[in-house]
GROMACS .gro file of C-alpha atoms in nm:
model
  347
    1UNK     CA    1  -1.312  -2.272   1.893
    2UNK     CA    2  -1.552  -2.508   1.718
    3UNK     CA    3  -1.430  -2.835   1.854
    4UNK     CA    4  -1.678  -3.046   1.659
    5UNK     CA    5  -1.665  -3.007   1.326
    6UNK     CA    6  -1.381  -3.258   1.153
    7UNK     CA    7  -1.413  -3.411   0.853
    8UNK     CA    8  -1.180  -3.661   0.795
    9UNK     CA    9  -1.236  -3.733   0.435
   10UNK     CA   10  -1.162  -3.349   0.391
   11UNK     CA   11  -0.830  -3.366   0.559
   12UNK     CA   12  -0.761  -3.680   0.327
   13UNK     CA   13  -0.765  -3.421   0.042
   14UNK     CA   14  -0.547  -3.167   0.206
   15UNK     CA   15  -0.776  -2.931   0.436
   16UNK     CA   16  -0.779  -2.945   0.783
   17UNK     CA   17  -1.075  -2.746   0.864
   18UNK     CA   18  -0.953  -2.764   1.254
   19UNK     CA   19  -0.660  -2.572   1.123
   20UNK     CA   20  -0.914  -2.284   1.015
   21UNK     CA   21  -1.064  -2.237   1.332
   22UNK     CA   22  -0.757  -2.239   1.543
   23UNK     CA   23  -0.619  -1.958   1.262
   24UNK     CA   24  -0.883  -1.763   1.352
   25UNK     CA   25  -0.841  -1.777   1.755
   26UNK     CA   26  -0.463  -1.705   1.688
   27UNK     CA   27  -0.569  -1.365   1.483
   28UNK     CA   28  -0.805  -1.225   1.707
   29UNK     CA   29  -0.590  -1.041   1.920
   30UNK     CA   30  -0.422  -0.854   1.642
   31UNK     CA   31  -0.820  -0.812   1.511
   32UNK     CA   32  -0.894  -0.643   1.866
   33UNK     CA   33  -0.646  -0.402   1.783
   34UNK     CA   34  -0.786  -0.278   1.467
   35UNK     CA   35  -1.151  -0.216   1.616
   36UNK     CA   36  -1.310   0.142   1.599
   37UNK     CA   37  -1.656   0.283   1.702
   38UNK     CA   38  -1.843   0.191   1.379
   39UNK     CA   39  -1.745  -0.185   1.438
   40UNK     CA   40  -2.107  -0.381   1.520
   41UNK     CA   41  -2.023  -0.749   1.473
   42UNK     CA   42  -1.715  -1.033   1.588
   43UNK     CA   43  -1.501  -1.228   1.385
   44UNK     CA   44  -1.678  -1.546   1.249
   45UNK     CA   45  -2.003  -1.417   1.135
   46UNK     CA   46  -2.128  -1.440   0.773
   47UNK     CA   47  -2.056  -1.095   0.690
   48UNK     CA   48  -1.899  -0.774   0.893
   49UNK     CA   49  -2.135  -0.506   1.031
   50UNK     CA   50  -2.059  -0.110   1.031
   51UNK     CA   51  -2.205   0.183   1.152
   52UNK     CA   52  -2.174   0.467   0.948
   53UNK     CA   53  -2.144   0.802   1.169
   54UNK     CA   54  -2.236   1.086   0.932
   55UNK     CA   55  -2.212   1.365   1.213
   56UNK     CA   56  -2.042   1.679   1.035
   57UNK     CA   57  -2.117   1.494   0.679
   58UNK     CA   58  -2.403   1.646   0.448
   59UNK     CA   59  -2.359   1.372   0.216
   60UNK     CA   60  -2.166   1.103   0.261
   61UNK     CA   61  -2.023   0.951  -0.061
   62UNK     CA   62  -1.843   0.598   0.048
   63UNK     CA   63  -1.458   0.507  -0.197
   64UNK     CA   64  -1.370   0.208  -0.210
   65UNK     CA   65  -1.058   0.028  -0.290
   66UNK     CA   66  -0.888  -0.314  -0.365
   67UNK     CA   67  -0.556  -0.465  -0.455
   68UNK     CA   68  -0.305  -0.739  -0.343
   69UNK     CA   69   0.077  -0.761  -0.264
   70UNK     CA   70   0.186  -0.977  -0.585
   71UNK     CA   71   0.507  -1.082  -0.656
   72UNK     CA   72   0.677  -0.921  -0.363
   73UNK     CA   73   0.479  -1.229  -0.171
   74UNK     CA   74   0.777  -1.464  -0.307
   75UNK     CA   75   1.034  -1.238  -0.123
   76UNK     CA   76   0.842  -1.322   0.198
   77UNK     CA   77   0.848  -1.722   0.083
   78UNK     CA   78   1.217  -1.706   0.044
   79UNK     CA   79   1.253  -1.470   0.348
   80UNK     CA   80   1.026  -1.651   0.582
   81UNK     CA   81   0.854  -1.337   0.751
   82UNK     CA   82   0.520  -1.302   0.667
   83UNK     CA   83   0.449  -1.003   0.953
   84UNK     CA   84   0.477  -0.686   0.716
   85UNK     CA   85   0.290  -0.822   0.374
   86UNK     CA   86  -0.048  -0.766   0.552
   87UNK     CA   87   0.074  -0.413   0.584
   88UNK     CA   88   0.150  -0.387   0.193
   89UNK     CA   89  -0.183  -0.505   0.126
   90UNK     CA   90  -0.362  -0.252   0.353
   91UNK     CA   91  -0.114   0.026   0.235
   92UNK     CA   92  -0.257  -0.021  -0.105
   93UNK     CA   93  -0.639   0.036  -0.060
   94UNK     CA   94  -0.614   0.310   0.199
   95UNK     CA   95  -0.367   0.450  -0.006
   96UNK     CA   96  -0.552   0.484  -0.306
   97UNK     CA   97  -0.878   0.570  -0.098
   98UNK     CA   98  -0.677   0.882   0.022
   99UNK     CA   99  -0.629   1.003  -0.327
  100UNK     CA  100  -1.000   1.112  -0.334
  101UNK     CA  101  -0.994   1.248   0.006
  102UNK     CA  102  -1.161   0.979   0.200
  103UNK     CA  103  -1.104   0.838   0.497
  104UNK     CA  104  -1.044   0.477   0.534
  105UNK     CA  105  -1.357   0.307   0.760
  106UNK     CA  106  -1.265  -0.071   0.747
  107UNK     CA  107  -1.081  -0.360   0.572
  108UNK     CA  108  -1.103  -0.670   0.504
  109UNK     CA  109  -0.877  -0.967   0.369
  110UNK     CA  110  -0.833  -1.254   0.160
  111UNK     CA  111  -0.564  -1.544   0.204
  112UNK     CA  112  -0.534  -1.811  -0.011
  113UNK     CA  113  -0.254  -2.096   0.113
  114UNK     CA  114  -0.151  -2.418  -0.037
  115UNK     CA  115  -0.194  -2.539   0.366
  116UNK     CA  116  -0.318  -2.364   0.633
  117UNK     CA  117  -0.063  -2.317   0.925
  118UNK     CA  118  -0.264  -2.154   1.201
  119UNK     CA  119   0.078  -1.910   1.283
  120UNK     CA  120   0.154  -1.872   0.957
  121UNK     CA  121  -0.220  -1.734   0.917
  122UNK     CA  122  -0.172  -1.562   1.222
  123UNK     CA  123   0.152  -1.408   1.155
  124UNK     CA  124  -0.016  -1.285   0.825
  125UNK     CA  125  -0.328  -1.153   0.972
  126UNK     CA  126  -0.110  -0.909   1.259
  127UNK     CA  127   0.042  -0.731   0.954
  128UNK     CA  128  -0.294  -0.679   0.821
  129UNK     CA  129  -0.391  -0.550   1.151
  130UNK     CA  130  -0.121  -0.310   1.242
  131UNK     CA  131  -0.164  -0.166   0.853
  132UNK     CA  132  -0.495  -0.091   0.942
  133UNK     CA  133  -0.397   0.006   1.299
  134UNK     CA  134  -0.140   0.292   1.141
  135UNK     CA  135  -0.488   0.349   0.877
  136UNK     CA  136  -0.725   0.377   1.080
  137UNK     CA  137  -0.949   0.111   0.999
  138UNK     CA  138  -1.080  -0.167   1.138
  139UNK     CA  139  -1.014  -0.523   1.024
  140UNK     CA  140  -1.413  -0.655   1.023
  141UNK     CA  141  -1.407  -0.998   0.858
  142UNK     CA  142  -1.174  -1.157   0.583
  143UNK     CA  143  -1.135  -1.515   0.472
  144UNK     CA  144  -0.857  -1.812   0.476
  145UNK     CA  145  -0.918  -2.037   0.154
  146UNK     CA  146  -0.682  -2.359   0.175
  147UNK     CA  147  -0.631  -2.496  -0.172
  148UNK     CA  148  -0.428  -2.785  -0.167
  149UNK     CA  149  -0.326  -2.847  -0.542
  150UNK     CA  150  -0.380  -2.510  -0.673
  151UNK     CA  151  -0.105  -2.365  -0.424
  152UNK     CA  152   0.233  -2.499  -0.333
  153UNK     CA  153   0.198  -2.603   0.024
  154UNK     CA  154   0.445  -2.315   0.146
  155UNK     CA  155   0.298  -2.044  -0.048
  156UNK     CA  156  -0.045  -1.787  -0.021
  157UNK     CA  157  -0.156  -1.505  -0.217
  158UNK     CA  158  -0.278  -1.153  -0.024
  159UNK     CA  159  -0.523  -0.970  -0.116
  160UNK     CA  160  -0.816  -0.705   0.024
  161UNK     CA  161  -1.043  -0.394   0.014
  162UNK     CA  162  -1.108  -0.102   0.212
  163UNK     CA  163  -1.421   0.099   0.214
  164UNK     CA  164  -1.387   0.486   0.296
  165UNK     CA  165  -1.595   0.763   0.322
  166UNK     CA  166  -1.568   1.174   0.192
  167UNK     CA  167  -1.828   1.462   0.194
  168UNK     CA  168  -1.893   1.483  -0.149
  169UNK     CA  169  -1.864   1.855  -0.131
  170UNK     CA  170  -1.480   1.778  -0.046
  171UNK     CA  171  -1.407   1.506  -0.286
  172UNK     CA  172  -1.067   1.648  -0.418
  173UNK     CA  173  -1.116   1.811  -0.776
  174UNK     CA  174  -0.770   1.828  -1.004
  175UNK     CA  175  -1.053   2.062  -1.231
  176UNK     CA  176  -0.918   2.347  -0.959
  177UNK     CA  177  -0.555   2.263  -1.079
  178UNK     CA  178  -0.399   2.537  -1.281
  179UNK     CA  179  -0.056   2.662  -1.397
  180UNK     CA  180   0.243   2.769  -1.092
  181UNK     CA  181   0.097   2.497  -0.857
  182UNK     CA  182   0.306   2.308  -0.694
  183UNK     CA  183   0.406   1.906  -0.700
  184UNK     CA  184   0.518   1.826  -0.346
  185UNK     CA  185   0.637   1.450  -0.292
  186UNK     CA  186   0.595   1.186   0.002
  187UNK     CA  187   0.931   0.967   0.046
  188UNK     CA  188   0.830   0.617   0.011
  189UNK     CA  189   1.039   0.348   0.210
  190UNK     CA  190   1.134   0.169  -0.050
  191UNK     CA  191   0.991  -0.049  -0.317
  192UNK     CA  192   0.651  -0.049  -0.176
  193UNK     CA  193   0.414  -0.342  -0.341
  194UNK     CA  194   0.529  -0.287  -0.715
  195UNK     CA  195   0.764  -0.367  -1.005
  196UNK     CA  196   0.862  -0.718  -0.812
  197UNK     CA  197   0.864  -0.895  -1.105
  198UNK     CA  198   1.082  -0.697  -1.280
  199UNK     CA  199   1.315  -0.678  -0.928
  200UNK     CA  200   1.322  -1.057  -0.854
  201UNK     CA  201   1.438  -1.089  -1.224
  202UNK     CA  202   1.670  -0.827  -1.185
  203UNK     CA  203   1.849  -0.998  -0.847
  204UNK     CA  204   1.775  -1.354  -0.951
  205UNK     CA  205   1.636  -1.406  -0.597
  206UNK     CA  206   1.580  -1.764  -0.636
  207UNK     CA  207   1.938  -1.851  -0.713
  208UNK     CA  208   2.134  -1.577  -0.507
  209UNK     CA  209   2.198  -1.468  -0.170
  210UNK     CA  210   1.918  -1.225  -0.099
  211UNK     CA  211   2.059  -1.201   0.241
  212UNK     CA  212   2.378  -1.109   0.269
  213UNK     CA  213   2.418  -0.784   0.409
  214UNK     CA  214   2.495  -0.489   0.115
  215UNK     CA  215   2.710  -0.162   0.148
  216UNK     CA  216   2.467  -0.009  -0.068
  217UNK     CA  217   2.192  -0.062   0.123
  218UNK     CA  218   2.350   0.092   0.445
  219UNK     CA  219   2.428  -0.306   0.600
  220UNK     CA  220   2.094  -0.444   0.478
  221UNK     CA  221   2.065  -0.725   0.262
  222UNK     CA  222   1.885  -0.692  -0.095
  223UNK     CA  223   1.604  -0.934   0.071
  224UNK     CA  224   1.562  -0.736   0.403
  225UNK     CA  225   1.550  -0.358   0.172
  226UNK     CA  226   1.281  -0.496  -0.046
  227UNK     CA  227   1.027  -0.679   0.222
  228UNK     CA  228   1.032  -0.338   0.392
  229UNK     CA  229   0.627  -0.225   0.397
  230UNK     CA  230   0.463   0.016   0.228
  231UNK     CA  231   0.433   0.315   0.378
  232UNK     CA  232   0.092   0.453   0.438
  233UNK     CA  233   0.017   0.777   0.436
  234UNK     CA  234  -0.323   0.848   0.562
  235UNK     CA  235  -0.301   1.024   0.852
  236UNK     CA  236  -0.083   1.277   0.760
  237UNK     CA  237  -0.276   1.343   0.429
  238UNK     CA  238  -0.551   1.366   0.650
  239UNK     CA  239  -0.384   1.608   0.812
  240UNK     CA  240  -0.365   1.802   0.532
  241UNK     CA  241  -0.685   1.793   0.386
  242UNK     CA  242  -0.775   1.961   0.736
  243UNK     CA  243  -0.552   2.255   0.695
  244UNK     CA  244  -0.513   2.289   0.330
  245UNK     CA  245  -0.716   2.297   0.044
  246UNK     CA  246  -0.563   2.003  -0.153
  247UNK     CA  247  -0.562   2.027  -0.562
  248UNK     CA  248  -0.500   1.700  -0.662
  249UNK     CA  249  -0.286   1.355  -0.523
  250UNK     CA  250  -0.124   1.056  -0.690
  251UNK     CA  251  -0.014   0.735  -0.518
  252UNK     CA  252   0.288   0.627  -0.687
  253UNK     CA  253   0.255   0.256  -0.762
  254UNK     CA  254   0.310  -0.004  -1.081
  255UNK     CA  255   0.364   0.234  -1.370
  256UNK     CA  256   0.590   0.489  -1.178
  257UNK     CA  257   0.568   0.896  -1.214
  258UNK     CA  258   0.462   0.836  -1.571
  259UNK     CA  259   0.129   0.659  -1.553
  260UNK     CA  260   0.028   0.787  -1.212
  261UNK     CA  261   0.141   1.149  -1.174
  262UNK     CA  262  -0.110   1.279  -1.481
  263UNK     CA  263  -0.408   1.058  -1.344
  264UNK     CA  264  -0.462   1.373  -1.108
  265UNK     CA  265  -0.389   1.612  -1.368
  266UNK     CA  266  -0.658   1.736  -1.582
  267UNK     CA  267  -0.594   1.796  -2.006
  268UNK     CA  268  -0.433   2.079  -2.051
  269UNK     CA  269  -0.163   2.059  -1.764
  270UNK     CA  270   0.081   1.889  -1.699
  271UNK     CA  271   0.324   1.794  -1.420
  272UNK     CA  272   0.682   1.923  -1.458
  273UNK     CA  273   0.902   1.711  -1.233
  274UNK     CA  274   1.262   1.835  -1.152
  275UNK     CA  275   1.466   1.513  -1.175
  276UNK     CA  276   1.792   1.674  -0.957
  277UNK     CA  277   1.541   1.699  -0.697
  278UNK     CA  278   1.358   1.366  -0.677
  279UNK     CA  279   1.539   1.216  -0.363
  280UNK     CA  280   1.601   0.836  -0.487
  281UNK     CA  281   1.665   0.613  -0.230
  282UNK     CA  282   1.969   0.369  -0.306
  283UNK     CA  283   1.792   0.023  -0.369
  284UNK     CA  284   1.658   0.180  -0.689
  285UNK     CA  285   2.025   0.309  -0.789
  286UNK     CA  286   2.111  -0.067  -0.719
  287UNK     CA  287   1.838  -0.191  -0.917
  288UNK     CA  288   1.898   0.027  -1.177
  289UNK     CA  289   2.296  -0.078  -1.179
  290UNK     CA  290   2.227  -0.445  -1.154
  291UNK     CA  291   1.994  -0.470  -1.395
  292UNK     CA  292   2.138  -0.221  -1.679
  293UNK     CA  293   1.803  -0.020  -1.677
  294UNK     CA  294   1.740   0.314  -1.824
  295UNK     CA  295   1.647   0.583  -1.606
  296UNK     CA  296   1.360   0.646  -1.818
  297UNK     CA  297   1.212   0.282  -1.761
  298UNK     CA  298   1.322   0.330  -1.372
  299UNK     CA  299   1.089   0.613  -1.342
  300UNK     CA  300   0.828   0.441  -1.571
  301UNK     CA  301   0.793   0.104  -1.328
  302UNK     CA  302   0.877   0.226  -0.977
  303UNK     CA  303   0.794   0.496  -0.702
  304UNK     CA  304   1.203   0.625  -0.720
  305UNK     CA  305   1.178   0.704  -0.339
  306UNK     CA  306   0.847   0.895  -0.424
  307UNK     CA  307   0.553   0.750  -0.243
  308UNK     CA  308   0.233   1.012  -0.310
  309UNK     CA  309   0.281   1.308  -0.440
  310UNK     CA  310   0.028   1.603  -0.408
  311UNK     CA  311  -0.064   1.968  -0.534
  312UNK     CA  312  -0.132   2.267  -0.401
  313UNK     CA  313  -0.159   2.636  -0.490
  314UNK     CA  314   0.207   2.798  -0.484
  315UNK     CA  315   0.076   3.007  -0.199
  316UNK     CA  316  -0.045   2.706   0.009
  317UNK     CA  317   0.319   2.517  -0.027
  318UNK     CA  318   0.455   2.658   0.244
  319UNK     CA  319   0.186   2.533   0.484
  320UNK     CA  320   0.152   2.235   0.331
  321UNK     CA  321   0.502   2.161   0.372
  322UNK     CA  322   0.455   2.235   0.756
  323UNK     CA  323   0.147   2.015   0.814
  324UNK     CA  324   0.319   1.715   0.641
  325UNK     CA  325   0.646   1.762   0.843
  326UNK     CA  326   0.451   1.811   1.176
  327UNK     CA  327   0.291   1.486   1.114
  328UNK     CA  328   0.637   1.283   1.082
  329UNK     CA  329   0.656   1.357   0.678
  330UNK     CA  330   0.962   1.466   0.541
  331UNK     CA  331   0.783   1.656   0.232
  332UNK     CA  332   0.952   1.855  -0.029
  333UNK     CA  333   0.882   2.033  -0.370
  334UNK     CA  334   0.974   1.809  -0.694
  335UNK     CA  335   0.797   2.026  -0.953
  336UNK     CA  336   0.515   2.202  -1.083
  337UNK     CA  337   0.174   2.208  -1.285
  338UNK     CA  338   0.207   2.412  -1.627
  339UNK     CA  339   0.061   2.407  -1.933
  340UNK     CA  340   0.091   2.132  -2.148
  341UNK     CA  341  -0.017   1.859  -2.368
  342UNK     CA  342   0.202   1.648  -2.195
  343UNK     CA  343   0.088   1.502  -1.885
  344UNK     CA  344   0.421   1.434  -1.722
  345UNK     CA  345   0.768   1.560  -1.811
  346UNK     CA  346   1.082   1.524  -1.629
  347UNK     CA  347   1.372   1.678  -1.693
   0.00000   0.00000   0.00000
């Protein structure tokens, strides 16, 4: 730890620079965790080194992705656990990285706090870490930005990027896709990172008791359901790639079935989803009860208990269906591709 730099004019406007570097010594165990072969520099450098092995790669074509956590961040505030949020951020890159058939190589994040609290930081930074950890990335470098006066002292904002890597001669192509294949779906765990403000709105989770404990919700409370991570789905898509030759896949996320679903789909098809056998998990019946919305806006803002969903030829389901279950997913058919000017129907 740098035990010579203070500036006390600087901690007269609100940043305790001291506070940074003793974030940073708290984090580096759940960093450690995270680390992989490609990994050449520490935490605390100026920028974070990787080695790119391209054994069993003819060309290497690197995906990258970026997002945040949003709204669902004020469910932590009013919660006070900030251990899984790091996992929502990382769940979103990787997660979208997937799509293309990439595999995640490293992270890296972004917190911005009214006040830096070293454990707070810390407690942050280990979500981050075991996201990447379940990934497969390493955490290389981020950054802690403490804005007194732009941020409530309490509060932070999340974000990050991953960088991945595919042979571009297996970069999935939805051009393959073609009438009779078949829509298989991921189960999310819940909410994931999207619709929140929509959901806060819906449970007025500034003015109510976000956790009492729920019989719809099996005993959990409405705050405890909705802080529940992201699932991420890597490895077992992965997985599949290895075994199966993979058409096209969608991660469900703000928009729903409707705006994600046909981004894998090329014109000419589209997606026919059976609704009876979409397996919705009961927070969105609760949402959907609580706040009087239609099942047609339901399926046009959230995931519905539908993480990813992914096609295959009808012949490959089967298999598919095996590899995904081997690797701890409980995967099932929802529909199928056919030909339409319609992207996405359910019915």
């Amino acid at each position: 730890m740098n035990t010579k730099s203070h500036s006390e004019s600087y901690a007269a406007a609100g940043v305790d620079i001291t506070a940074g570097y003793k974030a940073v010594e708290l984090m580096k165990s759940h960093i450690a965790r995270t680390l992989t072969s490609g990994v050449c520099s520490d935490v605390g450098g100026f920028g974070g080194l990787f080695e790119l092995d391209t054994e069993g790669i003819e060309k290497p074509v690197l995906v990258s992705g970026t997002d945040g956590v949003g709204t669902k961040l004020k469910l932590a505030f009013l919660m006070d656990k900030h251990d899984t949020v790091g996992i929502d951020c990382v769940a979103m890159c990787v997660n979208d990285i997937i799509c293309c058939g990439a595999k995640p190589l490293f992270f890296l994040d972004y917190i911005a706090c009214g006040k830096n609290v070293p454990e707070k930081i810390a407690s942050i930074v280990s979500g981050v870490a075991e996201g990447c950890v379940q990934s497969g990335a390493a955490l290389i470098g981020g950054e802690t930005a403490e804005m007194p006066g732009f941020y409530p002292v309490d509060e932070y904002d999340l974000a990050g990027f991953s960088v991945g890597v595919v042979d571009k001669a297996k970069i999935l192509d939805p051009s393959t896709m073609k009438a009779g294949d078949v829509v298989i779906a991921l189960p999310s765990s819940g909410v994931h990172s999207n619709g929140f403000s929509l959901v806060r709105k819906v449970f007025d989770v500034e003015n109510s008791d976000i956790k009492a404990p729920r019989e719809e919700l099996g005993g959990k409370s409405v705050g405890e359901t909705l802080l529940t991570p992201t699932k991420i789905y890597v490895k077992p898509v992965l997985a599949l790639l290895e075994q199966v030759k993979v058409k096209g896949i969608s991660h469900i996320t703000g928009g729903g079935f409707y705006e994600n679903i046909p981004r894998s789909i090329p014109d000419g098809l589209g997606a026919v989803i059976d609704r009876s056998a979409v397996k919705v998990l009961p927070i969105f019946d609760l949402i959907a009860k609580t706040g009087n919305i239609s099942e047609r806006d339901m399926f046009n803002t959230f995931n519905m208990g539908v993480g990813m969903s992914i096609v295959v030829a009808p012949e490959d389901a089967d298999k598919a269906l095996e590899v995904l279950k081997a690797n701890g997913e409980d995967a099932y058919v929802i529909g199928k591709i056919e030909k339409s000017e319609d992207k996405i129907t359910i019915c």
